[in-house]
Short mmCIF file of C-alpha atoms and ligand atoms in Angstrom, two decimals:
data_model
loop_
_atom_site.label_atom_id
_atom_site.label_comp_id
_atom_site.label_asym_id
_atom_site.label_seq_id
_atom_site.Cartn_x
_atom_site.Cartn_y
_atom_site.Cartn_z
CA MET A 9 21.05 6.43 -61.16
CA LEU A 10 24.19 6.24 -63.18
CA SER A 11 22.64 4.71 -66.29
CA ASP A 12 19.76 2.56 -67.44
CA SER A 13 22.10 -0.31 -68.24
CA GLU A 14 20.97 -3.87 -67.78
CA VAL A 15 23.29 -5.45 -65.20
CA ILE A 16 24.00 -9.18 -65.18
CA VAL A 17 25.91 -10.89 -62.36
CA PRO A 18 26.64 -14.43 -63.61
CA LYS A 19 27.65 -17.26 -61.26
CA ASN A 20 30.23 -18.89 -63.52
CA ILE A 21 32.74 -17.97 -66.19
CA ASP A 22 30.98 -19.86 -68.99
CA GLU A 23 27.89 -17.78 -68.47
CA ILE A 24 29.97 -14.61 -68.75
CA LEU A 25 31.62 -15.84 -71.96
CA GLU A 26 28.18 -16.67 -73.31
CA VAL A 27 26.87 -13.16 -72.58
CA ILE A 28 29.86 -11.33 -74.07
CA SER A 29 29.77 -13.52 -77.17
CA LYS A 30 26.16 -12.59 -77.88
CA LYS A 31 25.72 -9.06 -76.60
CA LYS A 32 27.74 -5.91 -76.78
CA ALA A 33 28.44 -5.84 -73.08
CA ALA A 34 30.92 -4.06 -70.82
CA VAL A 35 32.65 -6.18 -68.21
CA ILE A 36 32.87 -4.65 -64.77
CA ALA A 37 35.38 -5.89 -62.19
CA GLY A 38 36.02 -3.37 -59.40
CA GLY A 39 34.36 -0.59 -61.38
CA THR A 40 36.90 2.01 -60.28
CA ASP A 41 37.74 2.92 -63.87
CA LEU A 42 34.53 2.05 -65.69
CA LEU A 43 32.09 3.83 -63.36
CA VAL A 44 34.29 6.94 -63.23
CA ARG A 45 34.39 6.99 -67.02
CA ILE A 46 30.61 6.64 -67.25
CA LYS A 47 30.05 9.28 -64.56
CA SER A 48 32.41 11.70 -66.34
CA GLY A 49 30.73 11.10 -69.69
CA ILE A 50 33.93 9.70 -71.26
CA THR A 51 32.33 6.31 -71.86
CA PRO A 52 28.66 6.25 -72.93
CA PRO A 53 26.55 4.12 -70.56
CA PRO A 54 26.73 0.55 -71.87
CA LYS A 55 23.46 -1.22 -72.72
CA VAL A 56 24.60 -4.28 -70.80
CA ILE A 57 27.07 -4.53 -67.93
CA VAL A 58 28.37 -7.96 -66.87
CA ALA A 59 29.79 -8.07 -63.35
CA LEU A 60 32.53 -10.48 -62.25
CA ASP A 61 31.61 -10.23 -58.56
CA LYS A 62 30.36 -13.81 -58.15
CA ILE A 63 33.30 -15.54 -59.81
CA SER A 64 35.53 -16.26 -56.84
CA SER A 65 37.94 -18.39 -58.90
CA LEU A 66 39.08 -15.19 -60.64
CA HIS A 67 40.50 -13.95 -57.32
CA LYS A 68 42.83 -16.89 -56.88
CA ILE A 69 46.59 -16.40 -56.64
CA ALA A 70 48.41 -19.73 -56.92
CA LYS A 71 51.66 -21.43 -57.90
CA LYS A 72 51.75 -24.03 -60.64
CA GLY A 73 55.16 -25.54 -61.35
CA ASN A 74 57.51 -22.60 -61.79
CA ARG A 75 54.72 -20.15 -62.63
CA VAL A 76 52.59 -17.89 -60.51
CA ILE A 77 49.01 -17.49 -61.71
CA ILE A 78 47.12 -14.40 -60.65
CA GLY A 79 43.36 -14.36 -61.23
CA ALA A 80 42.26 -11.28 -63.18
CA SER A 81 39.93 -10.15 -60.37
CA ALA A 82 42.68 -10.15 -57.72
CA THR A 83 42.39 -6.80 -55.98
CA TYR A 84 45.35 -4.66 -54.95
CA ASN A 85 44.58 -5.66 -51.37
CA GLU A 86 44.68 -9.34 -52.24
CA ILE A 87 48.01 -8.83 -54.02
CA LEU A 88 49.42 -6.93 -51.02
CA HIS A 89 48.44 -9.76 -48.70
CA SER A 90 49.62 -12.62 -50.92
CA GLU A 91 52.74 -14.28 -49.55
CA LEU A 92 53.37 -15.84 -52.93
CA ILE A 93 53.56 -12.43 -54.63
CA ARG A 94 55.50 -10.89 -51.76
CA ASP A 95 58.12 -13.63 -51.88
CA ASN A 96 58.47 -13.69 -55.64
CA PHE A 97 57.59 -10.29 -57.07
CA PRO A 98 58.09 -7.65 -54.38
CA HIS A 99 58.00 -4.83 -56.95
CA LEU A 100 54.43 -5.80 -57.87
CA VAL A 101 53.54 -5.55 -54.19
CA GLY A 102 55.34 -2.19 -54.09
CA ALA A 103 53.23 -0.98 -57.02
CA ALA A 104 49.95 -2.26 -55.51
CA ALA A 105 50.75 -0.46 -52.27
CA GLU A 106 51.03 2.86 -54.12
CA VAL A 107 47.61 2.67 -55.76
CA GLY A 108 45.00 5.27 -54.88
CA SER A 109 43.61 4.80 -51.40
CA PRO A 110 42.44 1.98 -49.11
CA GLN A 111 39.01 2.20 -50.76
CA ILE A 112 40.45 1.88 -54.27
CA ARG A 113 42.79 -0.94 -53.18
CA SER A 114 39.81 -2.92 -51.80
CA ARG A 115 37.99 -2.85 -55.13
CA GLY A 116 40.43 -2.12 -57.96
CA THR A 117 41.72 -5.24 -59.72
CA ILE A 118 44.91 -6.11 -61.58
CA GLY A 119 42.83 -7.24 -64.58
CA GLY A 120 40.98 -3.92 -64.68
CA ASN A 121 44.30 -2.07 -64.51
CA ILE A 122 45.68 -4.04 -67.47
CA VAL A 123 42.58 -3.82 -69.69
CA ASN A 124 42.21 -0.13 -68.87
CA ALA A 125 45.69 0.19 -70.42
CA SER A 126 46.61 3.55 -68.95
CA PRO A 127 50.31 4.32 -69.47
CA ALA A 128 50.26 5.33 -65.79
CA GLY A 129 48.68 2.07 -64.56
CA ASP A 130 50.81 1.07 -61.59
CA SER A 131 50.73 -2.72 -61.97
CA ILE A 132 51.82 -2.56 -65.60
CA PRO A 133 55.58 -1.69 -65.43
CA PRO A 134 56.32 -4.55 -62.98
CA LEU A 135 54.35 -6.94 -65.22
CA TYR A 136 56.41 -5.77 -68.24
CA THR A 137 59.67 -6.56 -66.42
CA LEU A 138 58.36 -10.07 -65.76
CA GLY A 139 57.15 -10.67 -69.32
CA ALA A 140 53.74 -11.56 -67.86
CA GLU A 141 51.47 -13.64 -70.07
CA LEU A 142 47.76 -12.83 -70.22
CA VAL A 143 45.19 -15.58 -70.58
CA LEU A 144 42.26 -14.45 -72.75
CA ARG A 145 39.23 -16.70 -72.91
CA CYS A 146 36.20 -16.77 -75.18
CA ILE A 147 33.52 -19.42 -75.70
CA ASN A 148 35.69 -21.13 -78.31
CA GLY A 149 38.84 -21.45 -76.24
CA GLU A 150 41.73 -19.37 -75.00
CA ARG A 151 44.81 -17.58 -76.28
CA ARG A 152 47.84 -16.16 -74.53
CA VAL A 153 49.38 -12.79 -75.22
CA ARG A 154 52.43 -11.20 -73.58
CA ILE A 155 51.54 -7.97 -71.83
CA ASP A 156 53.73 -5.77 -74.07
CA LYS A 157 51.96 -7.21 -77.14
CA PHE A 158 48.55 -6.81 -75.48
CA ILE A 159 48.61 -3.06 -74.85
CA LYS A 160 48.52 -0.94 -78.00
CA GLY A 161 47.97 2.59 -76.72
CA PRO A 162 46.13 4.54 -74.03
CA GLY A 163 42.98 2.47 -73.40
CA LYS A 164 43.76 0.31 -76.46
CA THR A 165 44.42 -3.41 -76.28
CA VAL A 166 44.10 -6.45 -78.52
CA LEU A 167 41.27 -7.82 -76.34
CA ARG A 168 38.31 -8.81 -78.50
CA LYS A 169 34.73 -8.00 -77.57
CA ASN A 170 33.97 -11.65 -76.83
CA GLU A 171 37.06 -12.22 -74.68
CA LEU A 172 37.57 -12.16 -70.94
CA LEU A 173 40.96 -11.72 -69.33
CA THR A 174 40.97 -14.57 -66.83
CA ALA A 175 44.53 -14.75 -65.52
CA ILE A 176 48.01 -13.31 -65.52
CA GLU A 177 50.76 -15.93 -65.62
CA ILE A 178 54.31 -15.17 -64.59
CA GLU A 179 57.33 -17.44 -64.75
CA ILE A 180 59.40 -17.31 -61.58
CA PRO A 181 62.91 -16.29 -62.62
CA ARG A 182 65.67 -18.75 -61.75
CA GLY A 183 68.59 -17.78 -59.57
CA LYS A 184 68.45 -14.71 -57.36
CA PRO A 185 66.41 -11.94 -58.96
CA TYR A 186 66.42 -8.30 -57.81
CA TYR A 187 63.53 -5.92 -58.34
CA PHE A 188 62.53 -2.29 -57.94
CA PHE A 189 59.45 -0.13 -58.44
CA LYS A 190 59.72 3.65 -58.11
CA ARG A 191 57.08 6.23 -58.81
CA LEU A 192 56.43 9.95 -58.55
CA GLY A 193 53.04 11.55 -58.08
CA THR A 194 51.90 15.02 -57.05
CA ARG A 195 51.18 13.68 -53.59
CA ARG A 196 51.42 10.30 -51.92
CA ALA A 197 47.77 9.21 -52.05
CA LEU A 198 45.07 9.50 -54.71
CA ALA A 199 47.46 10.79 -57.33
CA VAL A 200 48.06 8.97 -60.58
CA ALA A 201 51.78 8.48 -61.35
CA LYS A 202 53.56 11.25 -63.27
CA VAL A 203 56.44 8.90 -63.95
CA SER A 204 57.17 5.37 -62.81
CA ALA A 205 59.91 2.82 -63.37
CA ALA A 206 60.20 -0.87 -62.60
CA GLY A 207 63.18 -3.17 -62.94
CA TYR A 208 64.14 -6.84 -62.78
CA ILE A 209 67.82 -7.74 -62.70
CA GLY A 210 69.10 -11.32 -62.67
CA ILE A 211 72.63 -11.75 -61.36
CA ASP A 212 74.89 -14.75 -61.85
CA LYS A 213 78.30 -14.85 -60.16
CA GLY A 214 78.18 -11.09 -59.68
CA ILE A 215 77.42 -10.38 -63.35
CA VAL A 216 74.11 -9.04 -64.69
CA GLU A 217 72.72 -11.75 -66.96
CA LYS A 218 69.10 -10.57 -67.20
CA ALA A 219 67.82 -7.00 -67.19
CA LYS A 220 64.35 -5.67 -67.86
CA ILE A 221 63.53 -2.04 -67.18
CA ALA A 222 60.03 -0.66 -67.85
CA LEU A 223 59.00 3.00 -67.75
CA GLY A 224 55.45 4.18 -67.01
CA ALA A 225 53.55 7.38 -67.86
CA VAL A 226 56.19 8.56 -70.32
CA GLY A 227 54.60 7.52 -73.60
CA PRO A 228 51.35 6.15 -75.04
CA THR A 229 52.13 2.79 -73.43
CA VAL A 230 54.56 1.54 -70.82
CA VAL A 231 57.92 1.08 -72.62
CA TYR A 232 61.06 -0.96 -72.09
CA SER A 233 64.30 0.93 -71.65
CA HIS A 234 66.39 -1.16 -74.03
CA SER A 235 69.42 1.13 -73.79
CA VAL A 236 69.65 0.56 -70.05
CA GLU A 237 69.27 -3.17 -70.53
CA LYS A 238 72.15 -3.10 -73.04
CA ILE A 239 74.43 -1.21 -70.66
CA LEU A 240 73.71 -3.54 -67.76
CA LEU A 241 74.00 -6.93 -69.46
CA GLY A 242 77.30 -8.71 -68.87
CA LYS A 243 78.53 -6.12 -66.36
CA LYS A 244 78.98 -5.94 -62.64
CA LEU A 245 76.52 -3.42 -61.19
CA CYS A 246 78.43 -0.40 -59.78
CA GLU A 247 77.93 3.33 -59.35
CA GLY A 248 79.45 4.14 -62.73
CA ILE A 249 77.14 1.74 -64.56
CA ILE A 250 74.17 3.13 -62.65
CA SER A 251 75.03 6.70 -63.70
CA SER A 252 75.29 5.76 -67.37
CA SER A 253 72.02 3.82 -67.10
CA ALA A 254 70.22 6.78 -65.58
CA GLU A 255 71.55 9.02 -68.37
CA VAL A 256 70.57 6.78 -71.31
CA SER A 257 67.14 5.91 -69.89
CA LYS A 258 65.99 9.47 -70.57
CA ALA A 259 66.27 8.86 -74.31
CA ASP A 260 64.11 5.75 -74.14
CA CYS A 261 60.86 7.54 -73.43
CA ASN A 262 58.52 9.84 -75.27
CA PRO A 263 56.70 11.85 -72.61
CA ILE A 264 54.06 14.51 -73.14
CA ASP A 265 52.96 17.70 -71.39
CA ASP A 266 49.65 17.19 -69.65
CA ILE A 267 47.76 18.34 -66.58
CA ARG A 268 49.89 16.16 -64.32
CA SER A 269 53.30 17.18 -65.53
CA GLU A 270 55.59 18.41 -68.31
CA ALA A 271 57.57 16.35 -70.79
CA ASN A 272 60.99 17.74 -69.79
CA TYR A 273 60.39 17.13 -66.12
CA ARG A 274 59.19 13.61 -66.81
CA ARG A 275 62.29 12.84 -68.90
CA GLU A 276 64.62 14.06 -66.12
CA MET A 277 62.68 12.10 -63.53
CA VAL A 278 62.95 8.87 -65.51
CA GLY A 279 66.71 9.19 -65.00
CA VAL A 280 66.24 9.87 -61.29
CA LEU A 281 63.93 6.87 -60.79
CA VAL A 282 66.22 4.51 -62.71
CA ARG A 283 69.15 5.72 -60.59
CA ARG A 284 67.19 5.23 -57.35
CA GLY A 285 65.96 1.81 -58.39
CA LEU A 286 69.34 0.46 -59.45
CA THR A 287 71.00 1.97 -56.37
CA LYS A 288 68.53 0.12 -54.18
CA ILE A 289 69.44 -3.12 -55.98
CA LEU A 290 73.17 -2.41 -55.58
CA GLU A 291 72.64 -1.93 -51.84
CA GLU A 292 70.78 -5.23 -51.67
CA ILE A 293 73.58 -7.02 -53.50
CA ASP A 294 76.24 -5.51 -51.24
CA GLY A 295 74.07 -5.74 -48.13
CA MET B 12 16.79 -7.15 -60.39
CA LYS B 13 16.26 -8.51 -56.91
CA ILE B 14 19.26 -8.50 -54.57
CA LYS B 15 19.72 -9.99 -51.12
CA PHE B 16 22.42 -8.73 -48.83
CA ILE B 17 23.21 -8.05 -45.20
CA LEU B 18 22.81 -4.36 -44.42
CA ASN B 19 23.90 -3.23 -40.98
CA GLY B 20 23.47 -6.76 -39.67
CA LYS B 21 19.99 -7.28 -41.14
CA LYS B 22 19.01 -9.44 -44.09
CA THR B 23 17.76 -7.08 -46.76
CA VAL B 24 15.98 -7.87 -50.00
CA VAL B 25 15.38 -5.09 -52.51
CA ASP B 26 14.57 -4.68 -56.14
CA VAL B 27 17.15 -2.48 -57.87
CA PRO B 28 17.31 -1.10 -61.38
CA GLY B 29 20.49 -2.18 -63.21
CA GLY B 30 22.44 1.06 -63.32
CA MET B 31 21.74 2.04 -59.72
CA ARG B 32 24.83 2.65 -57.62
CA LEU B 33 25.12 1.43 -54.05
CA ILE B 34 25.09 5.01 -52.78
CA ASP B 35 21.78 5.68 -54.57
CA LEU B 36 20.29 2.51 -53.13
CA LEU B 37 21.33 3.55 -49.62
CA ARG B 38 20.33 7.19 -49.77
CA GLU B 39 17.34 7.24 -52.07
CA LYS B 40 15.70 3.88 -51.73
CA LEU B 41 16.56 2.96 -48.14
CA ASN B 42 16.71 6.47 -46.68
CA LEU B 43 20.10 5.90 -45.10
CA THR B 44 21.39 9.41 -45.70
CA GLY B 45 24.40 9.19 -43.39
CA THR B 46 26.44 8.06 -46.40
CA ARG B 47 27.34 11.21 -48.36
CA GLU B 48 28.16 11.86 -51.97
CA GLY B 49 30.95 14.38 -52.52
CA CYS B 50 32.65 13.76 -55.83
CA GLY B 51 31.00 10.62 -57.18
CA LYS B 52 34.40 9.57 -58.56
CA GLY B 53 36.28 7.79 -55.81
CA GLU B 54 38.32 10.80 -54.76
CA CYS B 55 36.78 12.13 -51.55
CA GLY B 56 35.70 9.10 -49.51
CA ALA B 57 32.52 10.77 -48.19
CA CYS B 58 30.58 7.78 -49.53
CA THR B 59 32.74 5.20 -47.73
CA VAL B 60 30.96 2.09 -46.43
CA LEU B 61 32.40 -1.24 -45.33
CA LEU B 62 31.94 -4.15 -47.75
CA ASP B 63 32.72 -7.42 -45.96
CA GLY B 64 34.64 -5.27 -43.49
CA LYS B 65 36.74 -3.44 -46.09
CA PRO B 66 36.34 0.25 -46.90
CA VAL B 67 34.92 0.94 -50.37
CA ASN B 68 33.52 3.94 -52.22
CA SER B 69 29.77 3.34 -52.53
CA CYS B 70 29.73 5.75 -55.49
CA LEU B 71 31.85 3.26 -57.47
CA ILE B 72 29.82 0.09 -56.92
CA LEU B 73 26.59 -0.89 -58.57
CA ALA B 74 23.90 -2.03 -56.16
CA ALA B 75 23.64 -5.28 -58.12
CA GLN B 76 27.28 -6.02 -57.25
CA VAL B 77 26.62 -6.32 -53.51
CA ASP B 78 24.19 -9.21 -53.85
CA GLY B 79 25.16 -11.79 -51.22
CA ARG B 80 27.63 -9.49 -49.45
CA ASP B 81 27.75 -7.65 -46.13
CA ILE B 82 27.45 -3.85 -46.00
CA LEU B 83 27.98 -1.65 -42.96
CA THR B 84 27.03 2.02 -43.10
CA ILE B 85 27.40 4.69 -40.43
CA GLU B 86 23.83 3.96 -39.30
CA GLY B 87 24.82 0.40 -38.39
CA LEU B 88 27.79 1.25 -36.24
CA GLN B 89 26.21 1.95 -32.87
CA LYS B 90 25.09 -0.95 -30.70
CA GLY B 91 21.62 -0.19 -29.29
CA ASP B 92 21.91 3.15 -27.55
CA SER B 93 25.67 3.20 -27.24
CA LEU B 94 27.84 4.77 -29.87
CA ASP B 95 30.81 2.90 -31.28
CA PRO B 96 34.13 3.88 -29.65
CA VAL B 97 35.21 5.40 -32.97
CA GLN B 98 32.10 7.60 -33.04
CA ARG B 99 32.72 8.68 -29.44
CA ALA B 100 36.33 9.49 -30.24
CA TYR B 101 35.34 11.79 -33.13
CA ILE B 102 32.91 13.63 -30.85
CA ASP B 103 35.23 13.85 -27.85
CA THR B 104 38.16 15.21 -29.87
CA ALA B 105 35.90 17.65 -31.76
CA ALA B 106 37.10 16.20 -35.05
CA VAL B 107 33.86 17.24 -36.72
CA GLN B 108 33.08 20.66 -38.16
CA CYS B 109 30.53 20.66 -40.98
CA GLY B 110 30.33 16.87 -40.68
CA PHE B 111 30.00 16.12 -44.38
CA CYS B 112 33.13 13.94 -44.42
CA THR B 113 32.64 12.42 -40.98
CA SER B 114 30.74 9.19 -41.73
CA GLY B 115 33.36 8.28 -44.30
CA PHE B 116 36.25 9.04 -41.92
CA ILE B 117 34.65 7.08 -39.10
CA LEU B 118 34.20 4.00 -41.28
CA ALA B 119 37.74 4.29 -42.69
CA THR B 120 38.99 4.57 -39.10
CA LYS B 121 36.91 1.59 -38.04
CA SER B 122 38.41 -0.66 -40.69
CA LEU B 123 41.93 0.65 -40.05
CA LEU B 124 41.67 -0.16 -36.33
CA ASN B 125 40.08 -3.55 -36.98
CA GLU B 126 43.13 -4.48 -39.00
CA ASN B 127 45.71 -2.62 -36.99
CA PRO B 128 44.64 -1.76 -33.41
CA ASP B 129 47.83 0.20 -32.71
CA PRO B 130 48.71 2.15 -35.86
CA LEU B 131 51.84 4.29 -36.17
CA ASP B 132 51.38 7.87 -37.39
CA GLU B 133 52.43 6.84 -40.89
CA GLU B 134 49.89 3.99 -40.85
CA ILE B 135 47.11 6.35 -39.76
CA LYS B 136 47.96 8.61 -42.69
CA ARG B 137 47.78 5.67 -45.11
CA GLY B 138 44.55 4.44 -43.50
CA ILE B 139 42.66 7.70 -44.02
CA ALA B 140 44.34 8.67 -47.29
CA GLY B 141 41.15 7.99 -49.24
CA ASN B 142 39.14 10.57 -47.31
CA LEU B 143 39.16 14.32 -47.76
CA CYS B 144 38.09 16.93 -45.22
CA ARG B 145 37.76 20.59 -46.18
CA CYS B 146 37.24 21.89 -42.63
CA THR B 147 39.37 20.39 -39.90
CA GLY B 148 42.86 20.44 -41.35
CA TYR B 149 43.16 16.77 -40.31
CA ALA B 150 44.97 17.38 -36.99
CA LYS B 151 41.84 16.67 -34.95
CA ILE B 152 40.97 13.72 -37.13
CA PHE B 153 44.41 12.35 -36.32
CA ASP B 154 43.67 12.82 -32.62
CA ALA B 155 40.32 11.10 -33.11
CA VAL B 156 41.93 8.01 -34.62
CA LYS B 157 44.42 7.78 -31.75
CA THR B 158 41.70 8.34 -29.17
CA ALA B 159 39.54 5.70 -30.83
CA ALA B 160 42.42 3.23 -30.59
CA GLU B 161 42.66 3.99 -26.84
CA TYR B 162 38.89 3.63 -26.31
CA ILE B 163 38.88 0.27 -28.07
CA LYS B 164 41.79 -0.94 -25.92
CA GLU B 165 40.00 0.19 -22.74
CA GLU B 166 36.88 -1.71 -23.76
CA ASN B 167 38.75 -4.94 -24.33
C1 LIG C 327 40.30 7.76 -57.00
C2 LIG C 327 41.03 6.81 -57.90
C3 LIG C 327 42.40 6.64 -57.73
C4 LIG C 327 43.10 5.74 -58.56
N1 LIG C 327 44.45 5.59 -58.37
C5 LIG C 327 45.13 4.75 -59.17
C6 LIG C 327 46.54 4.57 -59.00
O1 LIG C 327 47.16 5.15 -58.12
N2 LIG C 327 47.20 3.73 -59.86
C7 LIG C 327 46.55 3.05 -60.84
O2 LIG C 327 47.18 2.30 -61.57
N3 LIG C 327 45.20 3.19 -61.02
C8 LIG C 327 44.50 4.02 -60.22
N4 LIG C 327 43.15 4.18 -60.41
C9 LIG C 327 42.49 3.50 -61.53
C10 LIG C 327 41.84 2.15 -61.20
O3 LIG C 327 41.52 2.07 -59.85
C11 LIG C 327 42.73 0.97 -61.57
O4 LIG C 327 43.06 1.03 -62.93
C12 LIG C 327 42.06 -0.37 -61.27
O5 LIG C 327 43.02 -1.39 -61.31
C13 LIG C 327 40.94 -0.72 -62.22
O6 LIG C 327 40.43 -1.99 -61.86
P1 LIG C 327 38.84 -2.23 -61.74
O7 LIG C 327 38.68 -3.66 -61.42
O8 LIG C 327 38.23 -1.27 -60.81
O9 LIG C 327 38.42 -1.91 -63.24
P2 LIG C 327 36.97 -1.75 -63.90
O10 LIG C 327 36.57 -0.33 -63.84
O11 LIG C 327 36.04 -2.77 -63.40
O12 LIG C 327 37.39 -2.12 -65.40
C14 LIG C 327 38.30 -1.34 -66.15
C15 LIG C 327 38.25 -1.79 -67.61
O13 LIG C 327 38.71 -3.11 -67.74
C16 LIG C 327 37.71 -3.97 -68.25
N5 LIG C 327 37.85 -5.23 -67.55
C17 LIG C 327 38.01 -5.38 -66.20
N6 LIG C 327 38.23 -6.67 -65.89
C18 LIG C 327 38.23 -7.36 -67.06
C19 LIG C 327 38.44 -8.75 -67.40
N7 LIG C 327 38.69 -9.68 -66.48
N8 LIG C 327 38.37 -9.10 -68.72
C20 LIG C 327 38.12 -8.17 -69.66
N9 LIG C 327 37.94 -6.85 -69.41
C21 LIG C 327 37.99 -6.45 -68.12
C22 LIG C 327 36.41 -3.25 -68.06
O14 LIG C 327 35.48 -3.60 -69.05
C23 LIG C 327 36.84 -1.79 -68.18
O15 LIG C 327 36.94 -1.41 -69.52
C24 LIG C 327 42.41 5.04 -59.57
C25 LIG C 327 41.02 5.20 -59.72
C26 LIG C 327 40.33 6.07 -58.89
C27 LIG C 327 38.86 6.24 -59.07
S1 LIG C 328 31.48 10.48 -53.41
FE1 LIG C 328 32.40 8.56 -53.53
S2 LIG C 328 34.47 9.06 -53.28
FE2 LIG C 328 33.58 11.00 -53.39
S1 LIG C 329 34.24 18.47 -41.27
FE1 LIG C 329 33.66 19.55 -43.02
S2 LIG C 329 34.56 18.40 -44.61
FE2 LIG C 329 35.32 17.44 -42.86
#
């Protein structure tokens, strides 16, 4: 027995919203963060646990106009197998493919990754580059918050006790977008990222007209590398620009020493990942 | 609460306390002790079972969450008296030493080969990346996966 929690498995979203509006309850999606935290004694066993398992609508990945809507319970596996995500946001697929292990990818969800708000959460940097909007519902209605406004610190978000994250909405960029996701861990599987970087570059007539670069595991939250964005905008991507980008990106993060790595190493590696990511994009443009 | 699910092909109805994990239900209530608990935190894969055909860590699921779903444990793999080709492959290649990790590896292998009957070396590595073995050094486990793929092809 993990705990003496009461567990409720509602059949529709309204019932879930009802429960979390009345009781102090913990939502469980895949459980790959929550149950580890309870087992390790980091989170005290909740009195009530509400499971999302029976809400199949929360797994849906669909296109609506020029937006892609990802249900909060979409698992990494479902993201990996979604043609819609593969065609539109390959760096999100790249990130999902790097998560944990087959077992974790079968259960872990994108919504759980976001609400868990770890600076090393793999889905988060790609979602930052896309300016993903989160749909938060409670019994009284819904609100929308952009992901970078949602996450406040490690494990801290603006989600209220009575709110459920139901979907992640992403506008499909116009024109021909280019993406990258790069990450370093101690080993290839079952290792949380030491450093990660994701990028979205929009190019019009050979000139960078949109640039979003997000860095993971190098601060209390995922951060944008605004200096790199500034260097790239209005220029033609080339080796020189990539070198300057890699150099300035190191100043855009605030890494710490911890059991996984050291601050100095992380800062250097941010530069390396930004260089690798932009080089991959340059090859795609030239290719 | 009462849950109904398919366990190793059989309809099963049990009463489970809220905070009971799937692994506790299997081992303690249903006496299916082939599923092992190593770490209890999703890191070792000894507790792997198949949920609707997909490998999952039974230490990271509450029993209540499998209501209405299909669970396959190592005990449900053999058909009558004949072992599953994956089980035979692990025995024939001597990919088992202490055996603690073996049920988890066999089920991870089963789901890998269901999805990808002819995996490349790199795909085998990815397929068993959620399982740890402290004894074999993995070389024999690698052989077992390849042998299992051959056995399955021969059967078909
Ligand atoms: C062995 C192991 C390896 C891992 N490797 C990685 C890795 O490589 N990369 C990575 O990023 N993560 C990794 N993780 C962490 C974890 O698997 C992911 O963060 C996963 O996405 C969490 O999703 P979940 O559905 O399992 O979350 P849960 O544990 O179900 O939930 C996590 C938190 O989010 C809340 N929550 C979940 N869904 C909702 C919702 N819809 N609305 C409101 N609140 C919600 C829960 O209340 C809880 O606080 C790993 C975990 C383990 C155990
Ligand atoms: S016991 Fe479940 S993964 Fe180790
Ligand atoms: S055989 Fe002993 S842990 Fe794998």
